Coordinates of C-alpha atoms and ligand atoms in Angstrom, one line a residue:
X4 CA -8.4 -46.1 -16.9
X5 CA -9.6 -43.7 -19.7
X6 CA -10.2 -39.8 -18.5
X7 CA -11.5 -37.4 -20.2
X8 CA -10.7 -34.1 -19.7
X9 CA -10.8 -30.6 -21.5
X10 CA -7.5 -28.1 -21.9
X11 CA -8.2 -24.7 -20.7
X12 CA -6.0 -21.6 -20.3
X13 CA -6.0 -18.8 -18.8
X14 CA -3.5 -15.8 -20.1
X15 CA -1.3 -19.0 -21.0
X16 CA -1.7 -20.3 -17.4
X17 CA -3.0 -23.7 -18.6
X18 CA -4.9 -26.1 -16.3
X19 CA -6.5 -29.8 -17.3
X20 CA -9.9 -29.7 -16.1
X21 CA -11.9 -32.9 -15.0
X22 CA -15.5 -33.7 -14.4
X23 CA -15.7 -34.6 -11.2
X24 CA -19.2 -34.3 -10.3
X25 CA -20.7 -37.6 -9.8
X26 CA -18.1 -37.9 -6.5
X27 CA -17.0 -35.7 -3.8
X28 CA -12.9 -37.1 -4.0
X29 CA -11.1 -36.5 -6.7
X30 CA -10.9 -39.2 -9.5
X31 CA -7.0 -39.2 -9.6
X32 CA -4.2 -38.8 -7.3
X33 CA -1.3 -36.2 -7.1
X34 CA 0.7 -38.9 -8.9
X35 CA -1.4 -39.2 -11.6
X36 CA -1.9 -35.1 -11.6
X37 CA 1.6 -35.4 -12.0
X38 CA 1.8 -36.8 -14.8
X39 CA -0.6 -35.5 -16.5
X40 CA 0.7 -32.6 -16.2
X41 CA 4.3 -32.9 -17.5
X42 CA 4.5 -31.7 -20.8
X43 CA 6.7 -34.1 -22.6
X44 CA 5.4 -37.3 -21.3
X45 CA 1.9 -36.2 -20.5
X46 CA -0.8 -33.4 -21.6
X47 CA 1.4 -30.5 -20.5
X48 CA -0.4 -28.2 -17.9
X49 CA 0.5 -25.9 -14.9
X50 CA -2.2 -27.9 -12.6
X51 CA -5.3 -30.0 -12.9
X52 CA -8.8 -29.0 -11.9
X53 CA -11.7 -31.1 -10.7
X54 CA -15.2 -30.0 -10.7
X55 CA -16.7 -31.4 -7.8
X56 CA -20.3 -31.6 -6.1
X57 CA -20.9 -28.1 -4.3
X58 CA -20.8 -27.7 -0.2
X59 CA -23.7 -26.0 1.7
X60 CA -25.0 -23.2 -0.4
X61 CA -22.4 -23.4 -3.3
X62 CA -22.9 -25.0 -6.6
X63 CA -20.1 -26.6 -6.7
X64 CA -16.2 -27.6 -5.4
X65 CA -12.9 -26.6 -7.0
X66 CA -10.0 -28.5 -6.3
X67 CA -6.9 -28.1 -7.7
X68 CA -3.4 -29.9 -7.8
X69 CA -0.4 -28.0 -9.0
X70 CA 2.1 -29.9 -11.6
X71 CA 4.3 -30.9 -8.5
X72 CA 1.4 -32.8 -6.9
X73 CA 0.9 -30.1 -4.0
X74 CA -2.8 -29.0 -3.1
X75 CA -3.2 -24.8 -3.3
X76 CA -6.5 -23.4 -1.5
X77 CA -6.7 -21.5 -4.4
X78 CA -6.2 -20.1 -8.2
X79 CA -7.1 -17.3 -10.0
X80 CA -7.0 -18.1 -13.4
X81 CA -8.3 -21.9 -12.5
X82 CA -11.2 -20.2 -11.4
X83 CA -12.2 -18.3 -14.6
X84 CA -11.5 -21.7 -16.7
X85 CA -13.6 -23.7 -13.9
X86 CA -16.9 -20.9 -14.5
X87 CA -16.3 -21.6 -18.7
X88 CA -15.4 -25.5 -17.9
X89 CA -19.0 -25.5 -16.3
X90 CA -20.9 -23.4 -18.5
X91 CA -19.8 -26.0 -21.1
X92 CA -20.9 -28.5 -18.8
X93 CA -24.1 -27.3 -18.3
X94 CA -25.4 -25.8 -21.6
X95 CA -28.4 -24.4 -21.5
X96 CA -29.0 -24.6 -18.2
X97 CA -25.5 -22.9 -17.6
X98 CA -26.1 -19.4 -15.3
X99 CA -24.1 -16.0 -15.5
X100 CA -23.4 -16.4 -11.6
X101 CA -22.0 -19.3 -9.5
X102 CA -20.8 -19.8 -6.1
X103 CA -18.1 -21.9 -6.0
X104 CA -16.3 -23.8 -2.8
X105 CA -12.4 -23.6 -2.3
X106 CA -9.9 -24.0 0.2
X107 CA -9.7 -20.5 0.5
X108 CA -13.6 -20.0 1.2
X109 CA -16.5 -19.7 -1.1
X110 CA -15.2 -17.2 -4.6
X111 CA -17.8 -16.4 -7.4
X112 CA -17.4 -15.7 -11.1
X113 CA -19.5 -14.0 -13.2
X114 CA -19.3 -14.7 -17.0
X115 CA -19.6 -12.1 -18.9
X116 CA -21.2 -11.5 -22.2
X117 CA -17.7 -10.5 -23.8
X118 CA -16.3 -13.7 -22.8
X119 CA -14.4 -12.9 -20.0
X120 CA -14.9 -13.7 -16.2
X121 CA -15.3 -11.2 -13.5
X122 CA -14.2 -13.1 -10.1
X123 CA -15.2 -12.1 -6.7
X124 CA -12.3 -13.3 -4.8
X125 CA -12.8 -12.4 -1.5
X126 CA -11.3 -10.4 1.2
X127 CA -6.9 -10.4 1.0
X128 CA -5.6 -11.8 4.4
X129 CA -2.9 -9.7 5.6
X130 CA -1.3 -10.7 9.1
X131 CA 1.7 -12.6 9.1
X132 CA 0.0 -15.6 10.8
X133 CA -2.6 -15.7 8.3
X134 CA -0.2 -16.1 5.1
X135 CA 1.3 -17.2 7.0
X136 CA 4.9 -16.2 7.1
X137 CA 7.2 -15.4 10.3
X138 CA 8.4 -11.9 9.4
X139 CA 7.9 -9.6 11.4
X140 CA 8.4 -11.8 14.6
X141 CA 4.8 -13.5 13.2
X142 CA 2.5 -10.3 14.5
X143 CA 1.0 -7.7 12.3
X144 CA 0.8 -6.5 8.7
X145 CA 4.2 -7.7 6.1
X146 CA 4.8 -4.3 4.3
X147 CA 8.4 -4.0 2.0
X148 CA 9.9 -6.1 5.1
X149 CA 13.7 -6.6 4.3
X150 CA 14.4 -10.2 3.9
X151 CA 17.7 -11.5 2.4
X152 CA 17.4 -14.0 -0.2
X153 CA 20.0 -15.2 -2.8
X154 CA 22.9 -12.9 -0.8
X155 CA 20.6 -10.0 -1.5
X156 CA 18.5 -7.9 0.5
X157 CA 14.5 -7.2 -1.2
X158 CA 12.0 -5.4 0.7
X159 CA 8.7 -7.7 0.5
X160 CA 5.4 -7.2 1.5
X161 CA 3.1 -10.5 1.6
X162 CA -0.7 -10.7 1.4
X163 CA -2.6 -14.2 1.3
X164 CA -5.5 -14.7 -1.3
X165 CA -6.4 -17.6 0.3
X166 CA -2.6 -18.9 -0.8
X167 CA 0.5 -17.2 0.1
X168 CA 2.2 -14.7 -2.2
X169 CA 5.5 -12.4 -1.7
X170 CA 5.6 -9.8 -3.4
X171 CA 8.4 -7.6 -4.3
X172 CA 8.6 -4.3 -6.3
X173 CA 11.5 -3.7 -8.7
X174 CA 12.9 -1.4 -11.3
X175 CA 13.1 -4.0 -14.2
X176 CA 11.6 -7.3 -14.1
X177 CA 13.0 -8.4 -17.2
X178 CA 16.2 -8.6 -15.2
X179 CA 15.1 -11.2 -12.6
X180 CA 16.8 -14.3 -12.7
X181 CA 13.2 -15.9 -12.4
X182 CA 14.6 -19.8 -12.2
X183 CA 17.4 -19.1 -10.1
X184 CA 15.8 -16.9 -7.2
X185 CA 12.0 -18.2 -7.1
X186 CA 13.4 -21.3 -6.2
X187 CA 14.8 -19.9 -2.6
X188 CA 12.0 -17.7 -2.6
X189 CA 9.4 -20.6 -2.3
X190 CA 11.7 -22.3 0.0
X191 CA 12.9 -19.4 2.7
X192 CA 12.1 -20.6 5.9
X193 CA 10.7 -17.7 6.8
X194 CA 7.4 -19.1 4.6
X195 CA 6.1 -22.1 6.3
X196 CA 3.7 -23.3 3.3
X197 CA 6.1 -21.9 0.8
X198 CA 4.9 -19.0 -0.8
X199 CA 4.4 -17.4 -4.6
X200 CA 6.7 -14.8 -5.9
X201 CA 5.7 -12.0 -7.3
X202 CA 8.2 -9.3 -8.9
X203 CA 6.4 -5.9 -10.1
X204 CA 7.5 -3.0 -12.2
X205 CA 5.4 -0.2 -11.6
X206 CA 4.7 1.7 -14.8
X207 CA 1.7 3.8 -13.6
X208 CA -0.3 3.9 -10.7
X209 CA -2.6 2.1 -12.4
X210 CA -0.6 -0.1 -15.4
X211 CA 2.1 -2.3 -13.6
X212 CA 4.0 -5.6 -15.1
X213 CA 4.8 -8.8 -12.8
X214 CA 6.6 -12.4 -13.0
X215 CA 5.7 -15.0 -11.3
X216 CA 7.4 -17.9 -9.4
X217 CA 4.4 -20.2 -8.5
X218 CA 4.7 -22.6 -5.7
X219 CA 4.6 -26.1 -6.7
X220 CA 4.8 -25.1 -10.8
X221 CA 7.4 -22.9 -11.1
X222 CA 7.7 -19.9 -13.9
X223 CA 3.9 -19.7 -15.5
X224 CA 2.7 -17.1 -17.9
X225 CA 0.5 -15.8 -15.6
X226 CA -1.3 -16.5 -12.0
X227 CA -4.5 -14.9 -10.9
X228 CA -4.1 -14.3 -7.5
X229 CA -0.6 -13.6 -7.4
X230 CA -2.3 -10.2 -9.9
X231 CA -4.8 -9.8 -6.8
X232 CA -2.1 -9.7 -4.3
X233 CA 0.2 -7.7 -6.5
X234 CA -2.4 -4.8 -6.6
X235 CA -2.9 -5.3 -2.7
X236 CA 1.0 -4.8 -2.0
X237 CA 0.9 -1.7 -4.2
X238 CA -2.1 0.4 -2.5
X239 CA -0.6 -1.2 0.7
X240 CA 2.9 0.4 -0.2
X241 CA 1.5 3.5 -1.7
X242 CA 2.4 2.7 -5.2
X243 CA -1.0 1.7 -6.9
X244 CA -4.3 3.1 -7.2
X245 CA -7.2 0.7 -6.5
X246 CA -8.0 -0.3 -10.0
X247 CA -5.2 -1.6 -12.2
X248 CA -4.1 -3.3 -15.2
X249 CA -1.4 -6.3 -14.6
X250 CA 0.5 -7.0 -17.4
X251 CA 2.3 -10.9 -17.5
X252 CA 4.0 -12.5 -20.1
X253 CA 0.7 -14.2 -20.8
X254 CA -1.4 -10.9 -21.1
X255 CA -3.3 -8.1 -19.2
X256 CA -5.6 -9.0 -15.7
X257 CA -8.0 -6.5 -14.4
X258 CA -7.8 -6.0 -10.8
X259 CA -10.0 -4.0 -8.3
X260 CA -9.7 -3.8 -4.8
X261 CA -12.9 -2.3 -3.7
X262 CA -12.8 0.6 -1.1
X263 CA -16.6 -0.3 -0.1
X264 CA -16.0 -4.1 0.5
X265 CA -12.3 -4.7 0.8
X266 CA -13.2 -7.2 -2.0
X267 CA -10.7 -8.0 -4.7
X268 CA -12.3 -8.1 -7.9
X269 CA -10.8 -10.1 -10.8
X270 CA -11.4 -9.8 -14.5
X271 CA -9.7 -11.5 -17.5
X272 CA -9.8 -14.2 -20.0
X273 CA -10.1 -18.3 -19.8
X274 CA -10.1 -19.9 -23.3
X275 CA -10.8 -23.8 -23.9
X276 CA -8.1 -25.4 -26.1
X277 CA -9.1 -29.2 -26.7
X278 CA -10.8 -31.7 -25.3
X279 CA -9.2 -35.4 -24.9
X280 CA -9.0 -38.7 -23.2
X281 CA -5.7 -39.9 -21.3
Ligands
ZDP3 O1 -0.6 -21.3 -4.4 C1 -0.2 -22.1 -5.3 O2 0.4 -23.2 -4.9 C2 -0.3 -21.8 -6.8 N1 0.6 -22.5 -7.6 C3 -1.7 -22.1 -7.1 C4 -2.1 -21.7 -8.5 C5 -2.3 -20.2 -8.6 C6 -2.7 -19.8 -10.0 N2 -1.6 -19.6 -10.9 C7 -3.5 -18.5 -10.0 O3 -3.8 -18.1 -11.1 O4 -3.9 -18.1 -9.0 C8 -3.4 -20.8 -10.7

């Protein structure tokens, strides 16, 4: 079966996007996803995309598989390229606003004229059964919780942007053995869906720089809502301001969490690459 598809990245965190709208499944398995995704025998991408038909009020459906095959209920950066993906789509019919359905409930981007995307992305989750992770006996807010991992003790604090993240503030993150510890991070037991890693240097209140471990794709240049929760975990631990720039290898996000809505606000980049049939 030909499919095409268009290469999109954002901050280096690069996703395959599909057209999807003429049916509400998407058009390939987690197999195929798979290997499309593998970047010697395949396309090369952290994840594929598909644009589907919308749900209730939404224009349309994001759904995503990561490069291992697994389902997330979200992703930040997939999100930007998904509101360019469609703009494309769309032409001149394309609109500055959409509503989009995900896993994680309905998230809206706003392209901007500068060419980058401003996403709503909701209200963080915070409770332990809503990341869900069982520190903390289950009950109540995760904030720099010891937790032993790799024979060493880190204190974590864990928010859920609709998908779980752990995130854990350091001195140096250019230190972190990234392959070697994400691993058992994604794996502890105390995360029953796994969970992202986040490490964070805090160089200002408002200028900090994380790594990421992404469930189901590993080290990636960058990841959207792991920046959201990042900023979450600082205000919630007293080391960030509201609004902050989040440095990754793959460049600077723009994060707000909003005192008047408890809304995290999103802003960066999403570039198209090339467009191709497998
Ligand atoms: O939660 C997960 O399994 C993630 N791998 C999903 C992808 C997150 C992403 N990097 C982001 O930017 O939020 C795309």
């Amino acid at each position: 079966m030909a499919i095409a598809f268009t290469k999109y990245h954002g901050l280096g965190n690069d996703f395959i996007l599909i057209d999807n709208r003429h049916q509400s499944e998407p058009i390939l398995t987690p197999q195929q996803a798979v290997e499309m995704c593998d970047r010697h025998f395949g396309i090369g991408a952290d994840g594929v995309i598909f644009v589907l038909p919308g749900l209730g009020d939404t224009d349309y459906t994001m759904r995503i598989f990561n490069s291992d095959g697994s389902e997330p209920e979200m992703c930040g950066n997939g999100i930007r390229c998904f509101a360019k993906f469609i703009a494309q789509l769309e032409q001149e019919n394309s609109k500055e606003v959409y509503h989009i359905h995900t896993l994680a409930g309905t998230i809206t981007p706003k392209l901007r004229l500068d060419g980058q995307v401003t996403v709503d992305m909701g209200v963080p989750r915070l409770l332990a059964p809503e990341i869900p992770t069982t520190l903390n006996e289950g009950s109540g807010q995760v904030v720099d919780v010891p937790l032993e991992v790799g024979g060493q003790t880190w204190g974590v604090t864990c928010v859920s942007m609709g998908n779980p993240h752990c995130v854990t503030f350091v001195e140096d993150v250019s230190v972190i053995p990234l392959e070697k510890i994400g691993p058992e991070f994604e794996h502890c037991s105390v995360f029953p869906q796994r969970t992202n890693t986040e490490f964070v240097q805090i160089i200002r209140a408002d200028y900090v720089k994380m790594r990421v471990w992404e469930r189901g794709a590993g080290v990636t240049l960058a990841c959207g809502t792991g920046a959201c929760a990042t900023v979450v975990a600082g205000v919630l631990t007293g080391k960030c301001d509201r609004v902050v720039t989040v440095e990754l290898p793959g460049g600077p996000l723009q994060i707000e969490w909003s005192i008047s809505d408890q809304r995290v606000y999103m802003t960066g980049s999403a570039q198209r690459v090339f467009t191709g049939i497998f």
